[in-house]
C-alpha positions as a printed NumPy array, in Angstrom:
array([[  0.242,  -0.078,  -0.126],
       [  3.008,   2.257,   0.204],
       [  4.269,   1.999,  -3.222],
       [  2.964,   4.409,  -5.7  ],
       [  3.256,   4.498,  -9.497],
       [  2.468,   7.764, -11.049],
       [  1.986,   6.288, -15.251],
       [  1.08 ,   9.692, -16.043],
       [  4.011,  11.374, -14.854],
       [  6.575,   8.415, -15.451],
       [  7.721,   8.066, -11.764],
       [  7.404,   5.722,  -8.539],
       [  7.546,   6.231,  -5.294],
       [  7.305,   4.194,  -1.746],
       [  6.267,   6.062,   1.257],
       [  8.355,   3.462,   2.96 ],
       [ 11.628,   3.416,   2.2  ],
       [ 11.669,   6.524,   0.215],
       [ 12.754,   5.118,  -2.757],
       [ 11.895,   6.749,  -5.953],
       [ 12.714,   7.507, -10.296],
       [ 11.839,   6.262, -13.146],
       [ 11.564,   3.072, -14.988],
       [ 14.913,   2.683, -15.617],
       [ 15.557,   3.482, -11.684],
       [ 12.798,   0.665, -10.834],
       [ 14.754,  -1.847, -13.085],
       [ 18.459,  -1.315, -11.779],
       [ 17.678,  -1.215,  -8.438],
       [ 15.445,  -4.432,  -8.103],
       [ 16.859,  -6.262, -10.862],
       [ 20.843,  -4.509,  -9.655],
       [ 22.111,  -4.165, -12.853],
       [ 23.404,  -0.992, -15.219],
       [ 21.764,   1.978, -17.212],
       [ 21.952,   0.009, -20.647],
       [ 21.27 ,  -3.707, -19.212],
       [ 18.098,  -2.037, -17.482],
       [ 17.186,   0.185, -21.026],
       [ 17.668,  -3.62 , -22.892],
       [ 15.212,  -5.096, -20.31 ],
       [ 12.347,  -2.275, -20.916],
       [ 12.915,  -2.425, -24.597],
       [ 12.361,  -5.917, -24.683],
       [  9.687,  -5.944, -22.269],
       [  8.13 ,  -3.035, -24.156],
       [  9.075,  -4.768, -27.756],
       [ 11.196,  -1.545, -28.507],
       [ 13.784,  -1.941, -31.078],
       [ 17.135,  -0.551, -29.807],
       [ 19.008,   1.864, -32.017],
       [ 20.975,  -0.226, -34.937],
       [ 24.417,  -1.255, -34.359],
       [ 26.938,  -0.84 , -37.403],
       [ 27.112,  -3.628, -39.387],
       [ 30.317,  -5.381, -38.201],
       [ 28.701,  -4.982, -35.139],
       [ 25.426,  -6.193, -35.562],
       [ 27.459,  -9.536, -37.022],
       [ 29.195, -10.12 , -34.106],
       [ 25.815,  -9.476, -31.776],
       [ 24.069, -11.869, -33.847],
       [ 27.16 , -14.849, -33.524],
       [ 27.065, -14.076, -30.071],
       [ 23.214, -14.619, -30.331],
       [ 23.566, -17.304, -32.372],
       [ 25.85 , -19.217, -30.018],
       [ 23.636, -18.342, -26.623],
       [ 20.785, -20.311, -28.272],
       [ 23.239, -23.106, -28.923],
       [ 24.658, -23.207, -25.539],
       [ 20.809, -23.676, -24.571],
       [ 20.113, -26.469, -26.501],
       [ 23.325, -27.779, -25.211],
       [ 21.668, -26.828, -21.585],
       [ 18.618, -29.515, -22.219],
       [ 20.946, -32.064, -23.703],
       [ 22.802, -32.692, -20.478],
       [ 19.917, -32.356, -18.453],
       [ 18.389, -35.703, -20.27 ],
       [ 21.917, -37.512, -20.075],
       [ 21.327, -37.358, -16.28 ],
       [ 18.365, -39.018, -16.209],
       [ 19.846, -42.391, -18.533],
       [ 21.29 , -44.777, -17.26 ],
       [ 24.93 , -43.819, -18.   ],
       [ 24.6  , -41.067, -15.195],
       [ 23.705, -43.319, -12.274],
       [ 27.462, -42.909, -10.685],
       [ 26.922, -38.854, -11.133],
       [ 23.659, -38.745,  -9.611],
       [ 24.817, -40.857,  -6.666],
       [ 27.387, -38.148,  -6.221],
       [ 25.303, -35.729,  -6.418],
       [ 23.108, -37.178,  -3.5  ],
       [ 26.146, -37.946,  -1.391],
       [ 27.104, -34.007,  -1.903],
       [ 23.518, -32.838,  -0.387],
       [ 21.815, -32.225,  -3.956],
       [ 18.194, -32.631,  -3.765],
       [ 16.353, -32.621,  -7.042],
       [ 14.666, -29.341,  -6.608],
       [ 18.73 , -27.884,  -6.483],
       [ 19.783, -30.208,  -9.675],
       [ 16.88 , -28.558, -11.606],
       [ 17.11 , -24.903,  -9.997],
       [ 21.049, -25.207, -10.815],
       [ 20.208, -27.445, -14.491],
       [ 22.878, -29.996, -13.651],
       [ 23.803, -32.296, -16.066],
       [ 25.541, -35.216, -17.368],
       [ 28.436, -35.354, -20.548],
       [ 28.036, -38.987, -20.856],
       [ 31.776, -40.98 , -22.   ],
       [ 30.646, -40.809, -25.765],
       [ 33.259, -39.179, -28.392],
       [ 30.579, -37.625, -30.61 ],
       [ 26.774, -37.256, -28.286],
       [ 26.701, -34.203, -28.071],
       [ 28.01 , -33.243, -31.515],
       [ 25.637, -35.73 , -33.514],
       [ 22.923, -34.457, -31.236],
       [ 23.563, -30.908, -32.404],
       [ 23.638, -32.064, -36.087],
       [ 20.737, -33.412, -36.03 ],
       [ 19.217, -30.256, -35.399],
       [ 20.795, -28.569, -37.873],
       [ 23.25 , -26.433, -36.04 ],
       [ 26.028, -25.425, -37.807],
       [ 29.541, -27.1  , -37.396],
       [ 31.043, -23.48 , -36.73 ],
       [ 28.519, -22.972, -33.794],
       [ 29.233, -26.441, -32.508],
       [ 33.414, -26.151, -32.695],
       [ 32.979, -22.511, -30.642],
       [ 33.67 , -24.306, -27.017],
       [ 31.423, -27.788, -27.699],
       [ 33.568, -29.899, -29.857],
       [ 36.851, -30.033, -31.196],
       [ 38.144, -30.669, -34.485],
       [ 39.598, -34.196, -34.662],
       [ 43.77 , -34.121, -35.484],
       [ 43.122, -37.116, -37.859],
       [ 40.871, -35.609, -39.895],
       [ 38.073, -37.642, -38.226],
       [ 34.925, -36.178, -37.056],
       [ 34.904, -33.473, -34.093],
       [ 34.645, -35.297, -30.806],
       [ 32.78 , -33.97 , -28.002],
       [ 34.592, -31.124, -25.202],
       [ 32.689, -32.955, -22.261],
       [ 33.005, -35.832, -21.726],
       [ 32.284, -38.196, -18.561],
       [ 31.424, -35.08 , -16.618],
       [ 29.01 , -33.832, -14.49 ],
       [ 28.112, -30.528, -16.362],
       [ 27.08 , -27.37 , -14.797],
       [ 26.129, -24.231, -16.685],
       [ 27.573, -21.009, -16.881],
       [ 25.133, -17.569, -17.112],
       [ 26.228, -14.262, -17.497],
       [ 24.569, -11.381, -15.467],
       [ 21.641, -11.587, -18.672],
       [ 21.015, -14.942, -17.723],
       [ 22.317, -16.255, -21.2  ],
       [ 24.154, -19.922, -20.964],
       [ 27.454, -18.86 , -22.286],
       [ 29.853, -22.025, -21.294],
       [ 30.013, -24.965, -19.172],
       [ 32.374, -26.357, -16.212],
       [ 32.479, -30.151, -16.008],
       [ 33.196, -32.206, -12.689],
       [ 35.593, -35.452, -14.253],
       [ 33.507, -38.857, -13.036],
       [ 36.622, -40.464, -13.079],
       [ 39.496, -39.623, -10.084],
       [ 42.553, -40.134, -12.723],
       [ 41.123, -37.565, -15.195],
       [ 44.257, -34.937, -15.623],
       [ 41.836, -32.073, -15.14 ],
       [ 39.245, -32.538, -12.294],
       [ 37.237, -29.291, -13.01 ],
       [ 37.355, -28.338, -16.967],
       [ 36.037, -25.063, -18.044],
       [ 34.617, -24.224, -21.767],
       [ 37.398, -22.872, -23.903],
       [ 37.217, -18.966, -24.641],
       [ 35.026, -17.865, -27.173],
       [ 33.097, -14.609, -28.963],
       [ 30.512, -15.597, -25.887],
       [ 32.566, -16.6  , -23.279],
       [ 35.679, -15.238, -21.442],
       [ 36.878, -16.664, -18.514],
       [ 38.19 , -13.672, -16.751],
       [ 35.39 , -11.414, -17.132],
       [ 32.72 , -14.042, -15.876],
       [ 31.607, -15.284, -12.722],
       [ 29.653, -18.296, -11.545],
       [ 26.336, -17.515, -10.396],
       [ 26.512, -13.475, -11.136],
       [ 23.143, -12.844, -12.07 ],
       [ 20.993, -14.436,  -9.003],
       [ 23.995, -13.3  ,  -6.936],
       [ 23.394,  -9.767,  -8.109],
       [ 19.932,  -9.666,  -7.294],
       [ 20.189, -11.326,  -3.972],
       [ 22.893,  -8.507,  -3.15 ],
       [ 20.46 ,  -6.138,  -4.361],
       [ 18.217,  -6.966,  -1.578],
       [ 21.048,  -6.131,   0.801],
       [ 22.383,  -9.822,   1.187],
       [ 26.736,  -9.758,   1.65 ],
       [ 28.274, -10.627,  -1.708],
       [ 30.363, -14.076,  -0.942],
       [ 33.238, -15.159,  -2.914],
       [ 33.669, -18.862,  -3.128],
       [ 36.3  , -20.846,  -5.11 ],
       [ 34.024, -23.202,  -6.486],
       [ 30.753, -24.098,  -8.257],
       [ 29.878, -26.539,  -5.247],
       [ 30.754, -24.104,  -3.246],
       [ 28.456, -21.331,  -4.45 ],
       [ 25.557, -24.165,  -4.758],
       [ 26.266, -24.884,  -0.944],
       [ 26.057, -21.37 ,  -0.139],
       [ 23.032, -20.476,  -2.216],
       [ 21.214, -23.46 ,  -0.639],
       [ 22.257, -22.552,   2.934],
       [ 20.401, -19.268,   2.449],
       [ 23.634, -17.315,   1.081],
       [ 22.336, -16.612,  -1.852],
       [ 24.92 , -13.555,  -2.732],
       [ 27.45 , -15.851,  -3.516],
       [ 29.616, -16.248,  -6.725],
       [ 33.111, -17.803,  -8.174],
       [ 35.687, -17.394, -10.637],
       [ 35.736, -19.619, -12.907],
       [ 38.968, -22.019, -12.443],
       [ 41.313, -19.086, -12.263],
       [ 42.639, -16.561,  -9.816],
       [ 40.534, -13.592,  -9.624],
       [ 41.28 , -11.339, -12.37 ],
       [ 40.969,  -7.523, -12.349],
       [ 37.685,  -7.454, -14.754],
       [ 36.006,  -9.86 , -12.226],
       [ 36.894,  -7.575,  -9.03 ],
       [ 35.507,  -4.553, -11.095],
       [ 32.215,  -6.757, -11.451],
       [ 32.207,  -7.578,  -7.959],
       [ 32.34 ,  -4.195,  -6.67 ],
       [ 29.475,  -3.109,  -9.247],
       [ 27.72 ,  -5.486,  -7.203],
       [ 28.735,  -4.542,  -3.789],
       [ 30.866,  -2.084,  -2.36 ],
       [ 32.835,  -4.595,   0.166],
       [ 32.635,  -8.126,  -0.867],
       [ 33.554, -10.658,   1.241],
       [ 36.335, -13.352,   0.066],
       [ 35.544, -16.773,   1.723],
       [ 38.591, -18.781,   0.745],
       [ 39.973, -22.423,   1.609],
       [ 41.451, -22.718,   5.02 ],
       [ 44.483, -24.439,   3.347],
       [ 48.118, -23.24 ,   1.703],
       [ 46.462, -22.461,  -1.492],
       [ 43.301, -20.727,  -0.022],
       [ 46.129, -18.438,   1.852],
       [ 48.066, -18.129,  -1.346],
       [ 44.973, -16.689,  -3.111],
       [ 44.078, -14.216,  -1.033],
       [ 47.54 , -12.925,  -0.567],
       [ 47.168, -12.279,  -4.679],
       [ 44.281, -10.82 ,  -4.213],
       [ 45.637,  -8.314,  -2.179],
       [ 48.309,  -6.948,  -4.544],
       [ 45.757,  -7.443,  -7.491],
       [ 43.424,  -4.926,  -5.069],
       [ 45.617,  -2.521,  -3.73 ],
       [ 46.22 ,  -0.687,  -7.   ],
       [ 42.553,  -0.708,  -7.453],
       [ 41.163,   0.487,  -3.982],
       [ 38.63 ,   3.554,  -3.975],
       [ 36.723,   5.121,  -1.29 ],
       [ 34.32 ,   2.961,  -0.142],
       [ 35.287,   0.066,  -2.234],
       [ 37.253,  -3.107,  -0.912],
       [ 37.254,  -6.439,   0.61 ],
       [ 36.826,  -8.089,   3.394],
       [ 37.939, -11.995,   3.814],
       [ 36.768, -14.684,   5.848],
       [ 39.231, -17.372,   6.055],
       [ 37.651, -21.036,   6.566],
       [ 38.832, -23.433,   9.058],
       [ 42.058, -25.146,   8.206],
       [ 41.388, -28.121,   5.72 ],
       [ 37.825, -27.181,   5.285],
       [ 36.438, -24.421,   2.006],
       [ 32.467, -23.125,   2.854],
       [ 30.996, -26.388,   1.968],
       [ 32.555, -28.456,   4.322],
       [ 31.76 , -25.488,   6.672],
       [ 28.371, -25.532,   6.197],
       [ 27.733, -29.203,   6.242],
       [ 29.79 , -29.985,   9.793],
       [ 28.443, -26.446,  11.861],
       [ 25.977, -25.317,   9.84 ],
       [ 24.554, -21.836,   8.835],
       [ 24.662, -20.618,  12.212],
       [ 29.02 , -20.925,  12.567],
       [ 29.044, -19.919,   8.656],
       [ 27.381, -16.754,   9.371],
       [ 29.626, -15.676,  12.829],
       [ 32.852, -16.307,  10.455],
       [ 31.9  , -13.967,   7.904],
       [ 30.707, -11.242,  10.273],
       [ 33.789, -11.962,  11.593],
       [ 35.662, -10.715,   8.398],
       [ 38.582,  -8.97 ,   8.453],
       [ 39.25 ,  -6.14 ,   6.601],
       [ 42.316,  -5.843,   4.226],
       [ 44.762,  -4.227,   5.641],
       [ 45.018,  -7.112,   8.681],
       [ 45.681,  -9.857,   5.843],
       [ 47.958,  -7.4  ,   4.563],
       [ 49.674,  -7.245,   7.728],
       [ 48.921, -10.635,   8.813],
       [ 51.31 , -11.724,   5.402],
       [ 54.032,  -9.657,   6.458],
       [ 54.554, -10.329,  10.041],
       [ 53.346, -13.599,  10.727],
       [ 55.765, -16.514,  11.757],
       [ 58.299, -14.272,  11.248],
       [ 60.736, -12.996,  14.444],
       [ 61.717,  -8.766,  14.506],
       [ 64.308,  -9.277,  17.377],
       [ 66.795,  -6.784,  15.276],
       [ 66.99 ,  -3.551,  13.603],
       [ 67.716,  -4.775,  10.719],
       [ 64.266,  -7.057,  10.438],
       [ 62.409,  -4.577,  11.527],
       [ 63.215,  -2.559,   8.637],
       [ 62.737,  -5.177,   6.601],
       [ 59.039,  -5.078,   7.625],
       [ 59.328,  -1.129,   7.25 ],
       [ 60.04 ,  -1.711,   3.546],
       [ 57.984,  -4.573,   2.843],
       [ 54.658,  -2.653,   4.174],
       [ 55.953,   0.952,   2.465],
       [ 56.274,  -0.961,  -0.713],
       [ 52.895,  -2.35 ,  -0.679],
       [ 51.044,   0.351,   0.613],
       [ 52.98 ,   3.098,  -2.248],
       [ 50.636,   1.057,  -4.381],
       [ 47.801,   2.552,  -3.496],
       [ 46.668,   5.277,  -5.858],
       [ 44.066,   7.099,  -3.695],
       [ 46.14 ,   9.262,  -1.499],
       [ 43.196,   9.13 ,   1.157],
       [ 42.994,   5.581,   0.872],
       [ 47.001,   5.399,   0.893],
       [ 47.181,   7.608,   3.99 ],
       [ 44.527,   5.601,   6.285],
       [ 46.441,   2.718,   5.117],
       [ 49.719,   3.674,   6.407],
       [ 48.01 ,   5.086,   9.643],
       [ 46.677,   1.391,  10.399],
       [ 50.087,  -0.401,   9.452],
       [ 51.359,   2.294,  11.973],
       [ 49.038,   1.544,  14.897],
       [ 49.519,  -2.378,  14.116],
       [ 53.74 ,  -2.243,  14.268],
       [ 53.23 ,   0.251,  17.604],
       [ 51.026,  -2.628,  19.264],
       [ 53.715,  -5.502,  17.743],
       [ 56.735,  -3.626,  19.374],
       [ 55.576,  -1.394,  21.876],
       [ 54.003,  -3.418,  24.672],
       [ 52.401,  -1.102,  27.191],
       [ 52.614,  -1.817,  31.356],
       [ 49.086,  -1.618,  32.602],
       [ 47.804,   1.426,  34.455],
       [ 51.083,   3.423,  33.754],
       [ 51.451,   7.066,  31.538],
       [ 51.998,   5.441,  27.612],
       [ 51.887,   7.37 ,  24.46 ],
       [ 48.766,   7.037,  22.477],
       [ 49.596,   7.328,  18.86 ],
       [ 47.389,   9.028,  16.368],
       [ 46.63 ,  12.265,  18.325],
       [ 50.196,  12.848,  19.894],
       [ 48.763,  12.787,  23.157],
       [ 50.161,  11.505,  26.032],
       [ 47.408,   8.462,  27.533],
       [ 47.236,   7.771,  31.414],
       [ 47.255,   9.406,  34.504],
       [ 50.318,  10.982,  36.113],
       [ 52.133,   9.34 ,  38.345],
       [ 53.369,  10.268,  41.872],
       [ 56.804,   9.192,  40.628],
       [ 59.056,   6.934,  38.413],
       [ 58.364,   3.401,  38.632],
       [ 60.421,   0.624,  39.364],
       [ 61.288,   0.4  ,  35.525],
       [ 61.705,   3.641,  35.483],
       [ 64.473,   4.395,  37.842],
       [ 66.539,   1.363,  36.51 ],
       [ 66.248,   2.593,  33.458],
       [ 68.871,   4.884,  31.512],
       [ 66.244,   7.885,  31.263],
       [ 65.56 ,   7.673,  34.882],
       [ 69.266,   7.587,  36.158],
       [ 71.089,  10.803,  36.186],
       [ 74.913,   9.906,  35.741],
       [ 76.241,  12.419,  38.376],
       [ 73.428,  12.037,  41.203],
       [ 69.912,  13.484,  39.432],
       [ 71.801,  16.946,  39.161],
       [ 69.888,  20.013,  38.169],
       [ 71.51 ,  19.986,  34.827],
       [ 70.14 ,  16.581,  34.314],
       [ 67.078,  17.203,  35.724],
       [ 66.353,  20.101,  32.96 ],
       [ 67.653,  18.17 ,  29.718],
       [ 65.093,  16.139,  30.914],
       [ 62.326,  18.268,  30.955],
       [ 63.658,  19.913,  27.957],
       [ 63.826,  16.735,  25.662],
       [ 59.683,  15.356,  27.029],
       [ 58.914,  19.045,  25.959],
       [ 60.398,  18.24 ,  22.562],
       [ 59.056,  15.154,  22.309],
       [ 55.035,  16.339,  23.345],
       [ 55.916,  19.034,  21.111],
       [ 58.317,  17.987,  18.019],
       [ 57.338,  21.555,  15.441],
       [ 59.349,  23.358,  18.099],
       [ 62.945,  21.904,  17.232],
       [ 63.984,  23.87 ,  14.486],
       [ 63.209,  27.111,  16.414],
       [ 65.793,  25.583,  19.102],
       [ 67.69 ,  24.253,  17.343],
       [ 71.625,  25.83 ,  18.176],
       [ 70.03 ,  25.382,  21.853],
       [ 69.208,  21.676,  21.563],
       [ 72.715,  21.219,  19.739],
       [ 74.817,  23.207,  22.067],
       [ 73.222,  20.573,  25.067],
       [ 76.094,  19.06 ,  26.635],
       [ 73.929,  15.593,  27.735],
       [ 76.41 ,  13.963,  29.946],
       [ 73.792,  11.168,  30.24 ],
       [ 74.055,   8.976,  27.586],
       [ 70.464,   8.466,  26.935],
       [ 69.984,  12.004,  27.224],
       [ 72.529,  12.567,  24.644],
       [ 70.718,   9.554,  22.234],
       [ 67.24 ,  11.223,  22.469],
       [ 68.919,  14.767,  21.244],
       [ 69.991,  13.05 ,  18.351],
       [ 67.015,  11.684,  17.635],
       [ 65.251,  14.503,  17.853],
       [ 67.473,  16.646,  16.062],
       [ 67.414,  13.973,  13.242],
       [ 63.857,  13.369,  12.718],
       [ 61.784,  15.632,  14.625],
       [ 60.443,  17.542,  11.314],
       [ 59.202,  13.922,   9.913],
       [ 56.265,  13.53 ,  12.397],
       [ 55.253,  12.611,  15.328],
       [ 54.507,   8.928,  14.479],
       [ 58.082,   8.676,  12.908],
       [ 59.529,  10.152,  16.228],
       [ 58.15 ,   7.882,  18.563],
       [ 59.62 ,   4.994,  16.491],
       [ 62.953,   6.252,  16.145],
       [ 63.132,   6.797,  19.793],
       [ 62.249,   3.291,  20.371],
       [ 64.479,   2.227,  17.893],
       [ 67.576,   4.189,  19.703],
       [ 66.234,   3.848,  23.424],
       [ 63.703,   0.701,  23.516],
       [ 60.147,   0.417,  23.524],
       [ 59.513,   1.973,  27.535],
       [ 62.043,   4.5  ,  27.212],
       [ 59.104,   7.726,  26.708],
       [ 57.108,   6.428,  29.557],
       [ 59.982,   6.272,  31.8  ],
       [ 61.072,  10.055,  30.773],
       [ 57.825,  11.136,  31.194],
       [ 56.811,   9.507,  34.682],
       [ 59.377,  10.941,  36.619],
       [ 58.181,  13.503,  38.859],
       [ 59.89 ,  16.53 ,  37.934],
       [ 58.672,  15.595,  34.224],
       [ 55.108,  15.27 ,  35.03 ],
       [ 54.676,  18.283,  37.052],
       [ 55.976,  20.38 ,  33.564],
       [ 52.754,  22.549,  32.271],
       [ 53.675,  21.761,  28.687],
       [ 53.977,  17.691,  29.551],
       [ 50.723,  17.997,  31.059],
       [ 49.037,  20.054,  28.152],
       [ 50.588,  18.107,  25.136],
       [ 51.13 ,  19.568,  22.13 ],
       [ 50.722,  23.347,  23.03 ],
       [ 52.996,  25.16 ,  21.375],
       [ 52.831,  28.165,  23.238],
       [ 53.417,  26.466,  26.33 ],
       [ 56.149,  24.42 ,  25.151],
       [ 58.113,  27.463,  23.84 ],
       [ 58.297,  28.83 ,  27.118],
       [ 59.373,  26.162,  28.824],
       [ 61.958,  25.307,  26.526],
       [ 63.094,  28.774,  26.456],
       [ 63.437,  28.857,  30.666],
       [ 65.058,  25.832,  30.784],
       [ 67.713,  26.538,  28.05 ],
       [ 68.458,  29.772,  29.71 ],
       [ 68.985,  28.286,  32.823],
       [ 71.264,  25.97 ,  31.632],
       [ 73.243,  28.447,  29.923],
       [ 73.539,  30.346,  33.019],
       [ 74.485,  27.598,  35.036],
       [ 77.104,  26.574,  32.349],
       [ 78.21 ,  30.586,  32.253],
       [ 79.07 ,  30.015,  36.044],
       [ 80.884,  26.862,  36.114],
       [ 82.869,  28.045,  33.393],
       [ 84.007,  31.528,  35.202],
       [ 84.639,  29.015,  38.092],
       [ 87.101,  26.947,  36.169],
       [ 88.6  ,  29.834,  34.402],
       [ 89.018,  31.86 ,  37.691],
       [ 90.957,  28.978,  38.976],
       [ 93.055,  28.305,  36.315],
       [ 93.985,  32.282,  36.185],
       [ 94.399,  32.961,  39.919],
       [ 97.655,  32.305,  41.046],
       [ 97.454,  34.067,  43.985],
       [ 95.552,  36.448,  46.059],
       [ 92.105,  36.762,  44.25 ],
       [ 91.961,  40.502,  42.447],
       [ 89.323,  42.477,  42.029],
       [ 88.763,  41.911,  38.154],
       [ 88.259,  37.865,  39.201],
       [ 85.75 ,  38.766,  42.137],
       [ 83.759,  40.746,  39.79 ],
       [ 83.493,  38.512,  36.712],
       [ 82.276,  35.355,  39.295],
       [ 79.804,  37.287,  40.546],
       [ 78.065,  38.771,  37.852],
       [ 78.275,  35.205,  36.815],
       [ 76.503,  34.555,  39.836],
       [ 74.281,  37.414,  39.249],
       [ 73.164,  36.178,  36.054],
       [ 72.331,  32.772,  37.286],
       [ 70.073,  33.769,  39.415],
       [ 67.905,  36.208,  37.345],
       [ 67.664,  32.882,  35.517],
       [ 66.47 ,  30.757,  37.915],
       [ 64.377,  33.024,  39.392],
       [ 62.638,  34.083,  36.13 ],
       [ 60.117,  31.177,  36.577],
       [ 58.904,  31.653,  40.194],
       [ 58.487,  35.343,  39.099],
       [ 56.272,  34.139,  35.795]])
């Protein structure tokens, strides 16, 4: 009652779901087809001729139509053969696989008897030209005799295109010793293996009604999925998924789910598909992967665990970026800088294949997050670095943890001198706000850093601060260890500093660094004057030495008091 059609104005409107449009829109959405296919369907229904093609194109179209008619004759002949005594073993096999009579009828499953010219003679008896029969259904004899059937002693599965036309066949051998367990029709003007998908028409319709598009490996998997209620299922035809097939999948569903067998071959197929898909990714178009349990395919899983278990598996399908990460890390040990660098290089090479800059950026960030989780285990309840926004997560500690106290960043080489504490604050301020490093580069270079860990952190800041927070964190971790930043930040004199409590605040960080560098410079000025005075003094202190020392002390005192006055 909520669906309304106005035949005078030529539009429809649904008050329930608010869908609206003209006749072409209706066909496109209900049949899940493209614009031209919708036009052809409507023209055929209305009895309207489409604009004429040029003679060459018309001739090609006519031949394709004739080939499709011959394929339909072959479908009916194979169906009849399945009911003969010669097909007893084939019928037993189908029964063992759980295919009912109704399912066999729906999928138009047939049988090719083990005879050399069975189909050939049947089609010739209907006055079909040899040229059309040789286009996929028979092969010429090399000995000059009669051509022989392409399919012999096989269970036959018709392959239909998106318009529902029979375009080819797939045949499963009944002889276990046959060299080819599955055999597809050769490519013809009607059939291009890399541009076709098994069950594409019905899957497109089901996907248009909201079912997820599932990609399996073979005919029996698709049939088993369909019979279990997963009707939007397709399969490539004996080859790895091609670029054209991937484009077909994305026209049907923005995020198809690849359901691959849980064996080594299935894993390899998934990895090859990743490399194919990466350069083709677009916003909103991707792939998810549902790997079957080891040694099982979708048909096996449905029989042993049922549709509920399969539904749970596809609900947990992982995005492609996680499978990419798994491929590069699974079973490998990254216990050296060289191995970590090799991982970074491999992932970088993969990500650069992505042409869309936005998707490439998001992949890079996701990989950084996964890398952080792998190499930077965080202590529970302690202050930690939160990736992505450059902020410090967690609450301020009351003091250094046991790990921090024993680390090189938590212990001063000279008994936690004032100079060491100021250096720690300066370095921590630069870490939380690396964009100010350029402004204070000379002051950072001038820091003596008696502590070897402070020196290493200073060098990393000078080299990598301009590369961004994420890269900087990686470099610091590589140079000083996974917990180095945490141990620095939890030190009491660092944690209470205003710019550390407000990470990313450029103004606070600038004021803190400027003040602490001035204090360091003043303190070192006093030390230098004292050292020089000691060297110059050969007897009683003269007025010059006394004045120099008093001026240095006064400058140091002013620098020290400036913070309190502020």
